[in-house]
Amino acid sequence: MCCCNCNNNMDKHTALQQVIDELRNEPGCLMPIMQRAQDIYGYLPEEVMNHIAKELDIPVSDIYGVATFYAQFNLEPKGKYIISVCLGTACYVKGAQLVLDELEKVLGVPAGKTTPDGVFTLNATRCLGACGLAPVIMVNDDVYGRLTPDQVAGIIAKYRE
Amino acid sequence: MDMLNVTIDGVKVSVPAGTTVLEAARQANIHIPTLCFLKDINEIGACRMCVVDVGGRSLAAACVMPVSEGMVVKTNTPAVRKARKAVLELILSNHERKCLSCVRSQNCELQRLAKELGVEESRFCGDNIEYPLDEISPSLVRDPNKCILCRRCLAVCRNVQQIGAIGAVERGFKTQIAPAFNRSIMETNCVFCGQCINACPVGALREKDDTQKVWDAIADPEKIVVVQPAPAVRVALGEEFGMPIGTRVTGKMTQALKRLGFDKIFDTDFAADLTIMEEATELLDRVTNGGVLPMFTSCSPGWIKYVEHNFPELIPNLSSCKSPMQMEGAIIKSYWAEKAGVDPSKIVVVAVMPCTSKKFETSRPEMALNGLRTVDISITTRELARMIKSAGIQFTQLPDEECFDELVAASSGAAPIFGATGGVMEAALRTAADVLEGRSIEQIEYTAVRGIEGIKEATVTLGGKELKVAVANSTGAAKQLIKKIKSGEANYVFVEVMACPGGCVNGGGQPIVDASTRMDVDPRVARAAGLYAEDAAKTIRKSHENPEITAVYADFLGKPGSHKAHELLHTTYTARK
């Protein structure tokens, strides 16, 4: 099975199989299996959903339905760095939209998408809870506050290195 | 059984414990409107169309609310009427209201409710997303713009057929009933049984309409257009013209086909008899020469596709016989063409089928004969009804006189019963018994294989030998039966499978019976009764005694299973993902 471009697919497949075997007999096991599968692969590739369907003997349309219903599931691979731009009220009035626009320009992808080189995923989010630092973005676990659009290119460059 | 006393709109009824308010109301002759409810298939209380006042703080959904002792139900209060109307207006808020051109106009549960509840213009405007039609399959068209998300289609697909080709995707206004991964239904393991169409209350699912191709062929003076209706069509077509479910209209049907301009009226029933000759021969050969057993029937294209997708290792168990529709097409373009002195390339074979999967079968590359398609166009019972209506033919006024043409249309009583689950088995047993006994035996009816139970098993004694046979109807039942066979729990010689519940009489191309009617009448039973009556009315009731069958072997094919028969009447299958 080949699910993504990673070179350790067999390990991932083995890990997924372990999860399925561990949880398959528990009632309501589908969501936990999907969550763990996403932990393993970073997202839910089509082949993984097909595999889970086959193992649990349920239609893959069920799994796809759950995967598209909940925002927590990703159907596309995520970048190495996930950029979350806070569009909560405080950040928004402090110009978060301008920061997001600039990020879209610098990265060349719209919000919700991943750069073709797989390095960055750009997300617009609800309040990150750091309103005192508005406008705020997070790059993985790093927080950047009181941003202006002209600082964006520099931050991105740091992670490109 | 515990009986509970309930008062519904002042009417006292006594019903068994476990009865829903909806069912209890029906006994009091009160019809509560429903939309997502489909008896035995979808009972989820989702649409809230059936809300009633049961004295609680909020209104209850009658379709899932069990009655309790002394319950007082009001189905027609101002609050109930207001709630139902609001629910309907919300459903209409993002429904594509193109009733004028909708194939389900006047046969649409949503349209009828809007009229009954007095909805004039919807107060609400929802997020009307425009979806492209999914129409690349030869069988089905999906129109998400008309879908009201009642989930009746996915319930029948997932729970009855146990396929789950479609499911609920996304959420909110973006919710769609669709195949996984945004694919077309063509790219799934859908078997095109069309049960979803029969379950759909609106026009969101329908067959691919091929009637224009038929009109074009009929209008072409160069073409000889011949038609073959399947057994199940003759006990359902009348419903489209207001006749009771299961009415036999064989005579009127042939009269209507003649008036539509078909040059010859043949009958798939003839090929049903032919199928028995070939299939019984194949079965006896497998039994005596150690072939692969159990042998599965191969008439149902949905079943064939189901095996190809899900159990490719069982392909050797499938009879190599083509379906009756394909046999009829092949024999028309060879034997009949020769007898009639007609160039086969000028013949257009139109099949009228209770089936949407037959359109897919018609398109299978191997269904060809000397570069010609064996069957050119396959239309459903519903499409034929539309043609008859559009031609202005007053169907109910037509004489009840069959006007089939000669050579490839006569049938025995064993043929019409092909349309009901267990019918192919019974027809095969009638012939196999005579062959094994070496004489014409008196037993004709094998009632053990009749009826709508999902799986039927029987042990029959033929020629002193005990044979275990089984019949499954619906792919879901077939899946259970396959499990039994694989686990070694059951050991059959011959297994009949029809993809649709009840067999072809309840095929995906049959007239649509609305949810309300289905609470009182089971079309599977009513239509099957029509076919068994057709059988009983015939003097010849065994396939091998049909004189046109004897003639086709004597004059053309040689004997069943001959080289020529194999060339024309048998086929191969393909494993699919």
XYZ file of C-alpha atoms in Angstrom:
738
model
C 0.000 0.000 0.000
C 1.305 3.407 -0.848
C -0.526 6.299 0.721
C 1.739 9.300 0.467
C 5.244 10.236 -0.477
C 6.779 9.209 2.824
C 9.368 6.458 2.748
C 8.115 4.683 5.833
C 4.744 3.575 4.521
C 5.091 0.046 5.742
C 5.634 1.261 9.293
C 2.580 3.449 9.020
C 0.524 0.641 7.607
C 1.612 -1.660 10.428
C 0.750 1.022 12.971
C -2.683 1.505 11.415
C -3.328 -2.221 11.418
C -2.425 -2.377 15.099
C -4.891 0.404 15.861
C -7.646 -1.336 13.920
C -6.996 -4.678 15.593
C -6.931 -3.025 18.997
C -10.207 -1.123 18.576
C -12.286 -3.079 16.049
C -14.484 -4.864 18.606
C -15.345 -1.792 20.610
C -18.676 -0.122 19.947
C -18.295 3.197 18.169
C -14.730 2.385 17.136
C -14.824 4.221 13.817
C -14.047 7.740 15.055
C -11.130 6.697 17.310
C -9.649 4.625 14.477
C -9.972 7.570 12.080
C -8.376 9.916 14.609
C -5.467 7.578 15.214
C -5.096 7.004 11.473
C -4.839 10.753 11.018
C -2.200 10.902 13.749
C -0.206 8.291 11.859
C -0.544 9.697 8.357
C -1.068 13.382 9.119
C -4.312 13.229 7.155
C -6.767 10.628 5.866
C -5.615 9.369 2.492
C -8.222 7.657 0.296
C -6.410 4.330 0.516
C -6.468 4.498 4.302
C -10.223 5.108 4.330
C -10.691 2.211 1.904
C -8.556 -0.006 4.119
C -10.504 0.863 7.281
C -13.781 0.223 5.413
C -12.614 -3.195 4.321
C -11.335 -4.150 7.770
C -14.514 -3.039 9.550
C -16.784 -4.356 6.766
C -18.617 -1.055 6.417
C -19.127 1.008 3.250
C -16.357 3.503 2.553
C -19.124 6.058 1.982
C -19.770 5.897 5.750
C -16.165 6.763 6.512
C -16.032 9.495 3.918
C -19.254 10.907 5.400
C -17.722 11.097 8.872
C -14.452 12.495 7.499
C -16.255 15.322 5.696
C -18.711 16.020 8.523
C -16.122 16.804 11.197
C -13.698 19.667 10.712
C -11.033 17.767 12.670
C -10.370 15.403 9.776
C -8.086 16.395 6.929
C -8.483 14.867 3.516
C -5.329 16.466 2.164
C -1.769 16.194 3.434
C -0.749 18.994 5.789
C 2.476 20.967 5.539
C 5.450 20.629 7.860
C 4.495 23.979 9.375
C 0.879 24.801 10.059
C 0.206 28.518 10.110
C -2.928 29.510 12.016
C -4.080 33.061 11.458
C -6.451 34.200 14.176
C -9.562 35.861 12.743
C -11.222 36.285 16.143
C -12.860 39.612 16.897
C -9.893 41.312 18.571
C -7.393 40.217 15.924
C -9.821 41.054 13.165
C -10.311 44.657 14.275
C -6.529 44.949 14.655
C -6.039 44.055 10.972
C -5.689 40.238 10.935
C -7.261 40.126 7.470
C -4.378 42.196 6.090
C -1.933 39.725 7.661
C -3.797 36.812 6.126
C -3.876 38.516 2.719
C -0.129 39.035 2.929
C 0.455 35.384 3.922
C -1.621 34.224 0.968
C 0.496 36.442 -1.281
C 3.837 35.308 0.146
C 2.938 31.601 0.182
C 0.976 31.643 -3.070
C -1.904 29.541 -1.656
C -5.328 30.504 -0.301
C -6.328 29.861 3.301
C -7.040 26.186 3.928
C -4.434 25.009 1.447
C -0.895 23.664 1.554
C 2.024 24.980 -0.483
C 3.017 22.683 -3.371
C 6.383 21.958 -1.700
C 4.505 20.612 1.329
C 6.206 23.003 3.765
C 3.358 25.298 4.844
C -0.354 24.867 5.435
C -2.218 28.143 5.822
C -5.306 28.119 8.029
C -7.660 30.858 9.144
C -8.833 30.093 12.679
C -11.188 31.282 15.376
C -9.872 33.025 18.491
C -6.540 31.623 19.637
C -6.998 33.162 23.104
C -4.172 35.661 22.902
C -6.268 38.758 22.273
C -3.767 40.971 24.150
C -1.265 40.265 21.384
C -3.696 40.920 18.508
C -3.272 40.349 15.677
C -1.798 36.921 16.290
C -0.588 34.038 14.186
C 0.848 30.685 15.206
C 3.364 28.646 13.256
C 3.091 25.182 14.777
C 3.619 26.038 18.462
C 5.368 29.397 17.968
C 3.256 32.489 18.630
C 3.752 35.812 16.811
C 1.828 38.842 18.107
C 1.176 42.505 17.302
C 1.888 41.729 13.672
C 1.881 44.020 10.688
C 1.817 42.705 7.129
C 5.398 43.826 6.472
C 6.699 41.346 9.096
C 5.144 38.336 7.345
C 7.831 37.682 4.722
C 10.554 37.649 7.379
C 8.746 35.094 9.536
C 8.185 32.785 6.567
C 11.821 33.097 5.506
C 12.906 31.912 8.975
C 11.115 28.606 8.478
C 12.291 28.193 4.919
C 15.901 28.010 6.103
C -49.647 -9.855 22.846
C -50.154 -6.735 24.957
C -52.750 -4.463 23.446
C -52.671 -0.764 24.153
C -55.610 1.625 23.984
C -54.982 4.916 22.263
C -57.180 7.808 21.266
C -56.259 9.526 18.049
C -58.226 12.641 17.078
C -61.051 11.311 19.224
C -61.015 7.870 17.595
C -60.285 4.976 19.959
C -58.030 2.213 18.643
C -56.440 -0.799 20.263
C -53.006 -1.760 18.899
C -50.204 -4.137 19.897
C -47.407 -2.745 22.079
C -44.560 -1.443 19.944
C -46.879 0.030 17.302
C -45.885 3.543 16.287
C -48.286 6.469 16.401
C -48.071 6.577 12.593
C -49.256 2.977 12.255
C -51.893 3.331 14.951
C -53.285 6.418 13.240
C -53.606 4.477 10.032
C -55.836 1.992 11.808
C -58.033 4.926 12.764
C -58.074 5.903 9.074
C -55.966 8.969 9.730
C -53.056 9.493 7.385
C -50.201 11.443 8.929
C -47.944 13.007 6.286
C -44.400 11.599 6.056
C -41.355 12.287 3.948
C -38.253 10.486 5.234
C -40.263 7.478 6.414
C -40.191 4.349 4.281
C -41.712 1.297 5.923
C -39.137 -1.264 7.099
C -36.366 0.650 5.304
C -35.983 4.136 6.748
C -37.555 4.826 10.122
C -35.347 7.568 11.526
C -37.688 10.416 12.467
C -35.424 12.904 10.744
C -37.609 15.154 8.602
C -40.217 16.011 11.284
C -42.987 16.055 8.694
C -45.050 13.610 10.776
C -45.079 15.594 14.019
C -48.139 15.132 16.241
C -49.294 16.319 19.627
C -49.031 13.509 22.195
C -49.528 15.807 25.147
C -45.865 16.391 25.839
C -43.984 19.660 25.944
C -42.946 19.361 22.331
C -44.388 17.681 19.265
C -43.351 14.082 18.588
C -42.392 12.368 15.335
C -45.199 9.863 14.766
C -43.084 7.515 12.651
C -40.759 6.606 15.515
C -42.950 7.344 18.571
C -44.313 4.118 20.078
C -47.808 4.319 21.525
C -48.387 3.945 25.263
C -51.485 2.948 27.214
C -54.051 5.718 27.325
C -52.090 7.969 24.964
C -54.103 10.818 23.484
C -52.824 11.878 20.076
C -53.870 14.959 18.150
C -52.746 15.040 14.556
C -54.495 18.138 13.354
C -54.090 21.014 15.822
C -53.077 24.537 14.725
C -49.629 23.976 16.319
C -49.143 20.704 14.452
C -50.240 22.203 11.145
C -47.995 25.211 11.632
C -44.984 23.057 12.508
C -45.438 20.780 9.510
C -45.814 23.685 7.160
C -42.683 25.340 8.538
C -40.719 22.094 8.139
C -41.854 21.824 4.554
C -41.010 25.448 3.823
C -37.514 24.891 5.213
C -37.045 21.824 3.033
C -38.245 23.824 0.039
C -35.867 26.677 0.878
C -33.019 25.001 -0.981
C -34.937 22.657 -3.259
C -34.671 23.208 -6.989
C -38.319 23.806 -7.773
C -38.331 22.908 -11.463
C -41.477 20.829 -11.183
C -42.577 21.574 -14.724
C -39.739 19.600 -16.273
C -39.214 17.102 -13.458
C -39.625 13.427 -14.285
C -41.380 12.954 -10.931
C -43.916 15.719 -11.409
C -47.318 14.446 -10.212
C -45.580 11.457 -8.678
C -43.560 13.463 -6.160
C -44.154 13.170 -2.443
C -42.768 16.647 -1.799
C -44.965 18.273 -4.428
C -48.027 16.504 -3.100
C -47.279 17.557 0.477
C -46.786 21.168 -0.564
C -50.219 21.063 -2.101
C -51.850 19.238 0.805
C -50.374 21.562 3.413
C -51.195 24.633 1.381
C -47.660 25.926 0.882
C -47.928 28.710 -1.638
C -44.556 30.392 -1.813
C -41.682 29.526 0.463
C -40.951 32.181 3.068
C -37.319 31.141 3.365
C -34.445 31.298 0.942
C -31.696 28.794 1.714
C -28.182 28.494 0.363
C -28.955 27.174 -3.091
C -25.720 25.553 -4.227
C -25.781 24.508 -7.857
C -24.516 20.976 -8.332
C -23.634 19.329 -11.620
C -25.676 16.238 -12.531
C -23.987 12.878 -12.164
C -25.058 11.291 -15.405
C -22.061 9.407 -16.728
C -23.360 5.951 -15.825
C -25.556 4.228 -18.420
C -28.143 3.462 -15.723
C -28.621 6.185 -13.120
C -28.770 9.969 -12.963
C -28.091 11.714 -9.646
C -29.417 15.233 -9.299
C -28.278 16.672 -5.933
C -30.192 19.890 -6.677
C -33.462 18.049 -6.135
C -32.312 16.009 -3.135
C -34.090 16.714 0.162
C -31.673 14.599 2.255
C -34.379 12.233 3.503
C -31.857 9.365 3.354
C -34.331 6.814 2.028
C -31.949 5.997 -0.827
C -28.932 5.442 1.339
C -30.979 3.375 3.799
C -32.038 0.953 1.083
C -28.524 0.900 -0.404
C -26.744 0.465 2.895
C -29.152 -1.615 4.976
C -31.169 -3.657 2.500
C -28.701 -4.083 -0.333
C -25.710 -3.820 2.037
C -23.678 -1.985 -0.570
C -23.481 1.610 0.638
C -22.451 3.119 -2.678
C -23.839 6.450 -1.483
C -23.723 8.160 1.876
C -24.237 11.528 3.532
C -21.285 13.786 2.799
C -20.329 17.191 4.309
C -22.808 19.048 6.536
C -25.192 21.971 6.727
C -26.313 23.370 3.391
C -23.349 21.572 1.792
C -24.703 18.164 2.760
C -25.094 15.842 -0.183
C -26.068 12.231 -0.589
C -23.196 11.120 -2.755
C -20.585 8.475 -3.410
C -17.325 8.684 -1.447
C -14.494 10.920 -2.654
C -16.694 13.118 -4.820
C -16.810 10.434 -7.476
C -19.483 9.639 -9.984
C -21.688 6.687 -9.115
C -20.086 5.074 -12.186
C -16.769 4.892 -10.336
C -18.125 3.050 -7.290
C -19.200 -0.501 -6.544
C -22.812 0.489 -7.285
C -24.596 -2.378 -9.053
C -27.203 -0.054 -10.607
C -30.093 -1.988 -9.039
C -32.009 1.296 -8.881
C -33.583 0.553 -5.504
C -32.513 4.084 -4.553
C -34.697 5.452 -7.357
C -37.721 3.559 -6.072
C -37.022 4.868 -2.569
C -36.574 8.515 -3.630
C -39.634 10.664 -2.831
C -38.541 13.318 -5.345
C -36.645 13.539 -8.635
C -33.111 13.398 -7.217
C -32.509 9.893 -8.510
C -33.789 8.621 -11.801
C -32.922 6.305 -14.651
C -30.923 7.483 -17.636
C -33.709 8.207 -20.102
C -33.236 6.365 -23.391
C -36.697 6.920 -24.851
C -35.474 9.359 -27.510
C -33.236 6.635 -28.945
C -36.320 4.422 -29.271
C -38.389 7.157 -30.934
C -35.509 7.797 -33.369
C -35.226 4.107 -34.240
C -38.975 3.774 -34.796
C -38.951 6.843 -37.043
C -36.096 5.459 -39.158
C -37.635 3.678 -42.190
C -34.422 1.692 -42.722
C -34.666 0.022 -39.337
C -36.659 -2.975 -38.245
C -37.430 -2.184 -34.640
C -38.361 -5.163 -32.497
C -39.267 -5.152 -28.842
C -39.033 -7.643 -25.978
C -40.742 -6.910 -22.647
C -39.503 -8.706 -19.538
C -41.865 -10.827 -17.443
C -42.187 -8.341 -14.566
C -43.212 -5.454 -16.842
C -46.647 -6.976 -17.552
C -47.720 -6.964 -13.905
C -46.614 -3.381 -13.192
C -47.096 -1.248 -16.319
C -50.801 -0.773 -15.579
C -49.958 1.024 -12.321
C -48.655 3.961 -14.351
C -52.192 4.319 -15.713
C -53.966 4.106 -12.363
C -54.602 0.375 -12.312
C -54.181 -1.572 -9.034
C -50.707 -2.789 -8.126
C -49.974 -6.151 -9.706
C -52.700 -6.006 -12.393
C -51.848 -8.273 -15.339
C -51.808 -6.187 -18.502
C -49.989 -8.506 -20.933
C -52.590 -7.980 -23.670
C -52.810 -4.206 -23.297
C -49.018 -4.009 -23.155
C -48.590 -5.775 -26.498
C -51.354 -3.637 -28.045
C -49.617 -0.495 -26.841
C -46.241 -1.640 -28.212
C -47.869 -2.289 -31.596
C -49.416 1.196 -31.587
C -46.107 2.791 -30.666
C -44.829 1.487 -33.989
C -42.633 -1.471 -33.147
C -42.330 -3.752 -36.178
C -42.315 -6.981 -34.193
C -43.480 -7.740 -30.675
C -41.336 -10.508 -29.235
C -41.086 -11.581 -25.638
C -38.265 -11.960 -23.131
C -40.444 -14.765 -21.739
C -39.404 -16.882 -24.723
C -35.764 -16.381 -23.745
C -36.620 -17.210 -20.147
C -37.619 -20.662 -21.364
C -34.436 -20.753 -23.425
C -32.433 -19.846 -20.322
C -33.921 -22.793 -18.478
C -32.877 -25.146 -21.271
C -29.310 -23.889 -21.162
C -29.022 -23.388 -17.418
C -30.565 -26.752 -16.473
C -28.196 -28.435 -18.927
C -25.248 -26.567 -17.429
C -26.316 -27.517 -13.908
C -26.715 -31.212 -14.746
C -23.331 -31.114 -16.466
C -21.674 -29.540 -13.411
C -23.317 -32.096 -11.111
C -22.388 -35.134 -13.182
C -18.919 -34.007 -14.282
C -17.647 -32.536 -11.023
C -17.984 -28.894 -12.029
C -17.893 -25.921 -9.653
C -20.857 -25.928 -7.261
C -23.052 -24.376 -6.105
C -24.000 -22.893 -9.418
C -25.428 -19.378 -9.187
C -28.021 -18.033 -11.591
C -26.922 -15.201 -13.871
C -30.133 -13.451 -14.972
C -29.764 -10.431 -12.721
C -27.196 -7.895 -13.963
C -27.064 -6.244 -10.539
C -26.151 -9.564 -8.970
C -23.490 -10.188 -11.629
C -21.894 -6.803 -11.007
C -22.128 -7.401 -7.254
C -20.144 -10.651 -7.573
C -17.618 -9.035 -9.904
C -16.953 -6.262 -7.369
C -17.198 -8.065 -4.057
C -16.680 -11.776 -4.600
C -14.614 -12.183 -7.780
C -13.468 -15.573 -6.459
C -17.061 -16.779 -6.995
C -17.110 -15.921 -10.713
C -16.595 -19.631 -11.598
C -19.784 -20.386 -9.656
C -21.853 -18.089 -11.880
C -23.762 -19.822 -14.640
C -22.238 -18.901 -17.974
C -25.745 -18.320 -19.357
C -26.448 -14.829 -20.608
C -29.498 -13.163 -19.141
C -32.817 -13.833 -20.890
C -32.729 -10.284 -22.303
C -29.348 -10.925 -23.937
C -30.352 -14.401 -25.125
C -33.442 -12.929 -26.778
C -31.348 -10.255 -28.486
C -28.807 -12.797 -29.719
C -31.446 -15.196 -31.005
C -33.372 -12.381 -32.749
C -30.265 -11.187 -34.574
C -29.292 -14.738 -35.625
C -32.137 -17.271 -35.788
C -35.032 -14.893 -36.372
C -33.069 -12.744 -38.847
C -32.262 -15.892 -40.834
C -35.851 -17.157 -40.762
C -37.288 -13.780 -41.667
C -34.626 -13.119 -44.309
C -33.609 -9.866 -42.672
C -30.167 -8.262 -42.481
C -29.289 -8.332 -38.741
C -27.572 -4.947 -39.024
C -30.969 -3.388 -39.805
C -32.561 -4.790 -36.638
C -32.868 -2.612 -33.555
C -33.640 -4.694 -30.468
C -35.408 -2.692 -27.778
C -35.810 -4.334 -24.381
C -38.393 -3.150 -21.858
C -37.104 -4.076 -18.442
C -38.129 -3.637 -14.798
C -34.486 -2.862 -14.309
C -31.951 -0.050 -14.452
C -28.956 -2.383 -14.294
C -30.022 -3.816 -17.672
C -28.883 -0.535 -19.237
C -25.417 -1.257 -17.875
C -25.629 -4.874 -19.034
C -26.612 -3.668 -22.511
C -23.428 -1.586 -22.599
C -21.103 -4.464 -21.594
C -18.568 -4.896 -24.394
C -18.969 -8.695 -24.538
C -22.701 -8.409 -25.330
C -22.032 -8.261 -29.068
C -22.682 -10.456 -32.065
C -20.657 -10.027 -35.263
C -19.949 -6.416 -34.402
C -23.587 -5.653 -33.558
C -24.999 -5.051 -30.079
C -27.200 -7.995 -29.074
C -29.603 -5.578 -27.411
C -29.500 -2.025 -28.729
C -31.602 -0.110 -26.211
C -32.928 -1.072 -22.809
C -35.691 1.038 -21.302
C -37.497 0.669 -18.000
C -41.174 0.003 -17.364
C -41.458 3.684 -16.388
C -39.897 4.850 -19.658
C -42.320 2.688 -21.659
C -45.195 4.241 -19.722
C -43.905 7.715 -20.574
C -43.751 6.778 -24.258
C -47.298 5.426 -24.188
C -48.543 8.613 -22.485
C -46.674 10.869 -24.848
C -48.158 9.011 -27.831
C -51.639 9.697 -26.487
C -52.503 6.008 -26.273
C -55.401 5.423 -23.882
C -53.826 2.423 -22.208
C -56.718 1.352 -20.020
C -59.039 1.314 -23.039
C -56.850 -1.063 -25.076
C -58.141 -4.600 -25.690
C -56.775 -7.394 -23.515
C -55.540 -9.316 -26.522
C -51.959 -10.440 -26.747
C -50.453 -9.740 -30.151
C -47.001 -11.284 -29.932
C -45.305 -12.220 -33.179
C -44.114 -15.711 -34.054
C -40.912 -17.752 -33.655
C -39.282 -16.091 -30.637
C -42.143 -14.957 -28.391
C -44.138 -17.966 -27.174
C -43.575 -18.980 -23.587
C -44.513 -21.589 -21.035
C -45.786 -20.821 -17.553
C -42.240 -21.278 -16.295
C -41.216 -18.043 -18.014
C -43.336 -15.283 -16.426
C -42.416 -16.433 -12.920
C -38.801 -15.426 -13.654
C -39.938 -11.999 -12.529
C -40.558 -13.097 -8.942
C -37.909 -14.258 -6.499
C -37.665 -18.046 -6.647
C -39.153 -18.141 -10.110
C -36.009 -19.100 -11.975
C -35.389 -21.840 -9.422
C -38.929 -23.157 -9.778
C -38.777 -23.024 -13.568
C -35.444 -24.877 -13.556
C -36.763 -27.523 -11.160
C -39.764 -28.165 -13.417
C -37.454 -28.981 -16.317
C -34.694 -30.704 -14.320
C -37.265 -32.997 -12.684
C -38.559 -34.161 -16.065
C -35.049 -34.661 -17.427
C -33.891 -36.656 -14.410
C -37.081 -38.714 -14.202
C -37.112 -39.250 -17.940
C -40.840 -38.458 -18.126
C -43.255 -35.605 -17.649
C -43.979 -35.553 -13.940
C -47.081 -34.084 -12.433
C -45.592 -31.814 -9.828
C -45.373 -28.347 -11.295
C -45.409 -25.940 -8.395
C -42.548 -25.686 -5.913
C -44.017 -23.375 -3.296
C -41.045 -23.701 -0.919
C -39.055 -21.306 -3.110
C -41.864 -18.731 -3.417
C -42.408 -15.704 -1.190
C -40.464 -12.605 -0.213
C -38.295 -13.979 2.584
C -34.687 -12.856 1.969
C -33.244 -16.358 1.914
C -35.253 -19.464 1.092
C -33.860 -22.971 1.288
C -35.348 -26.217 0.035
C -34.376 -29.824 -0.470
C -35.967 -31.308 -3.549
C -35.936 -34.900 -4.683
C -35.346 -35.176 -8.396
C -34.850 -38.534 -10.072
C -34.299 -40.141 -6.686
C -31.560 -37.646 -5.841
C -31.836 -35.097 -3.066
C -30.749 -31.646 -4.149
C -30.268 -28.736 -1.776
C -31.128 -25.424 -3.307
C -31.384 -21.844 -2.068
C -32.895 -18.582 -3.260
C -31.748 -15.120 -2.218
C -33.332 -11.820 -3.096
C -31.540 -8.500 -2.489
C -27.759 -8.279 -2.554
C -27.865 -7.988 1.232
C -29.516 -11.404 1.523
C -27.072 -12.752 -1.062
C -24.173 -11.538 1.079
C -25.529 -13.455 4.074
C -26.031 -16.548 1.942
C -22.468 -16.333 0.606
C -21.191 -16.161 4.190
C -23.091 -19.369 4.972
C -21.696 -21.074 1.896
C -18.127 -19.936 2.564
C -18.209 -21.004 6.193
C -19.348 -24.466 5.133
C -22.547 -24.055 7.110
C -24.578 -24.681 4.007
C -23.963 -26.859 1.022
C -26.135 -26.154 -1.991
C -26.111 -27.396 -5.547
C -28.009 -24.536 -7.116
C -28.597 -20.997 -5.903
C -30.839 -18.354 -7.442
C -29.991 -14.760 -6.682
C -31.849 -11.639 -7.744
C -30.278 -8.317 -6.814
C -33.575 -6.654 -5.982
C -35.699 -7.442 -2.924
C -38.585 -9.567 -4.182
C -36.892 -10.105 -7.540
C -37.569 -8.267 -10.803
C -41.167 -7.371 -9.892
C -39.614 -4.874 -7.497
C -36.811 -3.868 -9.841
C -35.341 -0.378 -9.960
C -37.113 0.359 -13.248
C -40.632 -0.417 -12.038
C -43.399 2.113 -11.349
C -42.673 3.978 -8.139
C -44.962 3.147 -5.236
C -45.055 5.981 -2.715
C -44.308 5.543 0.968
C -47.931 5.907 2.002
C -49.164 3.165 -0.350
C -46.303 0.927 0.723
C -47.706 0.944 4.250
C -50.736 -0.977 2.996
C -49.592 -2.869 -0.098
C -46.352 -4.726 -0.679
C -45.661 -4.402 -4.403
C -43.364 -7.428 -4.234
C -46.260 -9.630 -3.182
C -48.988 -8.067 -5.310
C -46.958 -8.155 -8.518
C -45.640 -11.681 -7.893
C -49.254 -12.840 -7.483
C -49.911 -11.467 -10.968
C -47.032 -13.484 -12.410
C -48.095 -16.717 -10.689
C -51.596 -16.155 -12.066
C -50.104 -15.725 -15.548
C -48.262 -19.032 -15.040
C -51.357 -20.871 -13.824
C -53.357 -19.584 -16.797
C -51.053 -21.271 -19.318
C -51.617 -24.799 -20.618
C -47.908 -25.412 -21.121
C -46.036 -24.721 -17.879
C -42.617 -26.229 -18.465
C -39.927 -24.573 -20.557
C -38.929 -27.691 -22.485
C -42.517 -28.197 -23.627
C -42.718 -24.778 -25.313
C -43.051 -25.621 -29.052
C -41.088 -22.536 -30.177
C -38.253 -23.688 -27.896
C -38.336 -27.176 -29.388
C -38.279 -25.575 -32.832
C -35.304 -23.303 -32.182
C -33.223 -26.283 -31.063
C -34.415 -28.523 -33.901
C -33.953 -25.920 -36.632
C -31.013 -23.893 -35.405
C -29.188 -24.516 -32.129
C -28.991 -28.318 -32.153
C -29.227 -29.252 -28.511
C -28.876 -27.279 -25.262
C -25.243 -26.571 -24.487
C -24.216 -27.115 -28.132
C -21.326 -25.199 -29.663
C -23.732 -22.833 -31.373
C -25.708 -22.335 -28.166
C -22.507 -21.481 -26.354
C -21.490 -18.965 -28.997
C -24.803 -17.166 -28.875
C -26.218 -17.711 -25.420
C -23.310 -17.863 -22.998
C -20.897 -15.250 -21.723
C -17.960 -14.454 -19.425
C -17.455 -12.156 -16.428
C -14.829 -9.675 -15.279
C -13.452 -9.078 -11.779
C -13.933 -5.423 -10.790
C -12.526 -3.246 -8.037
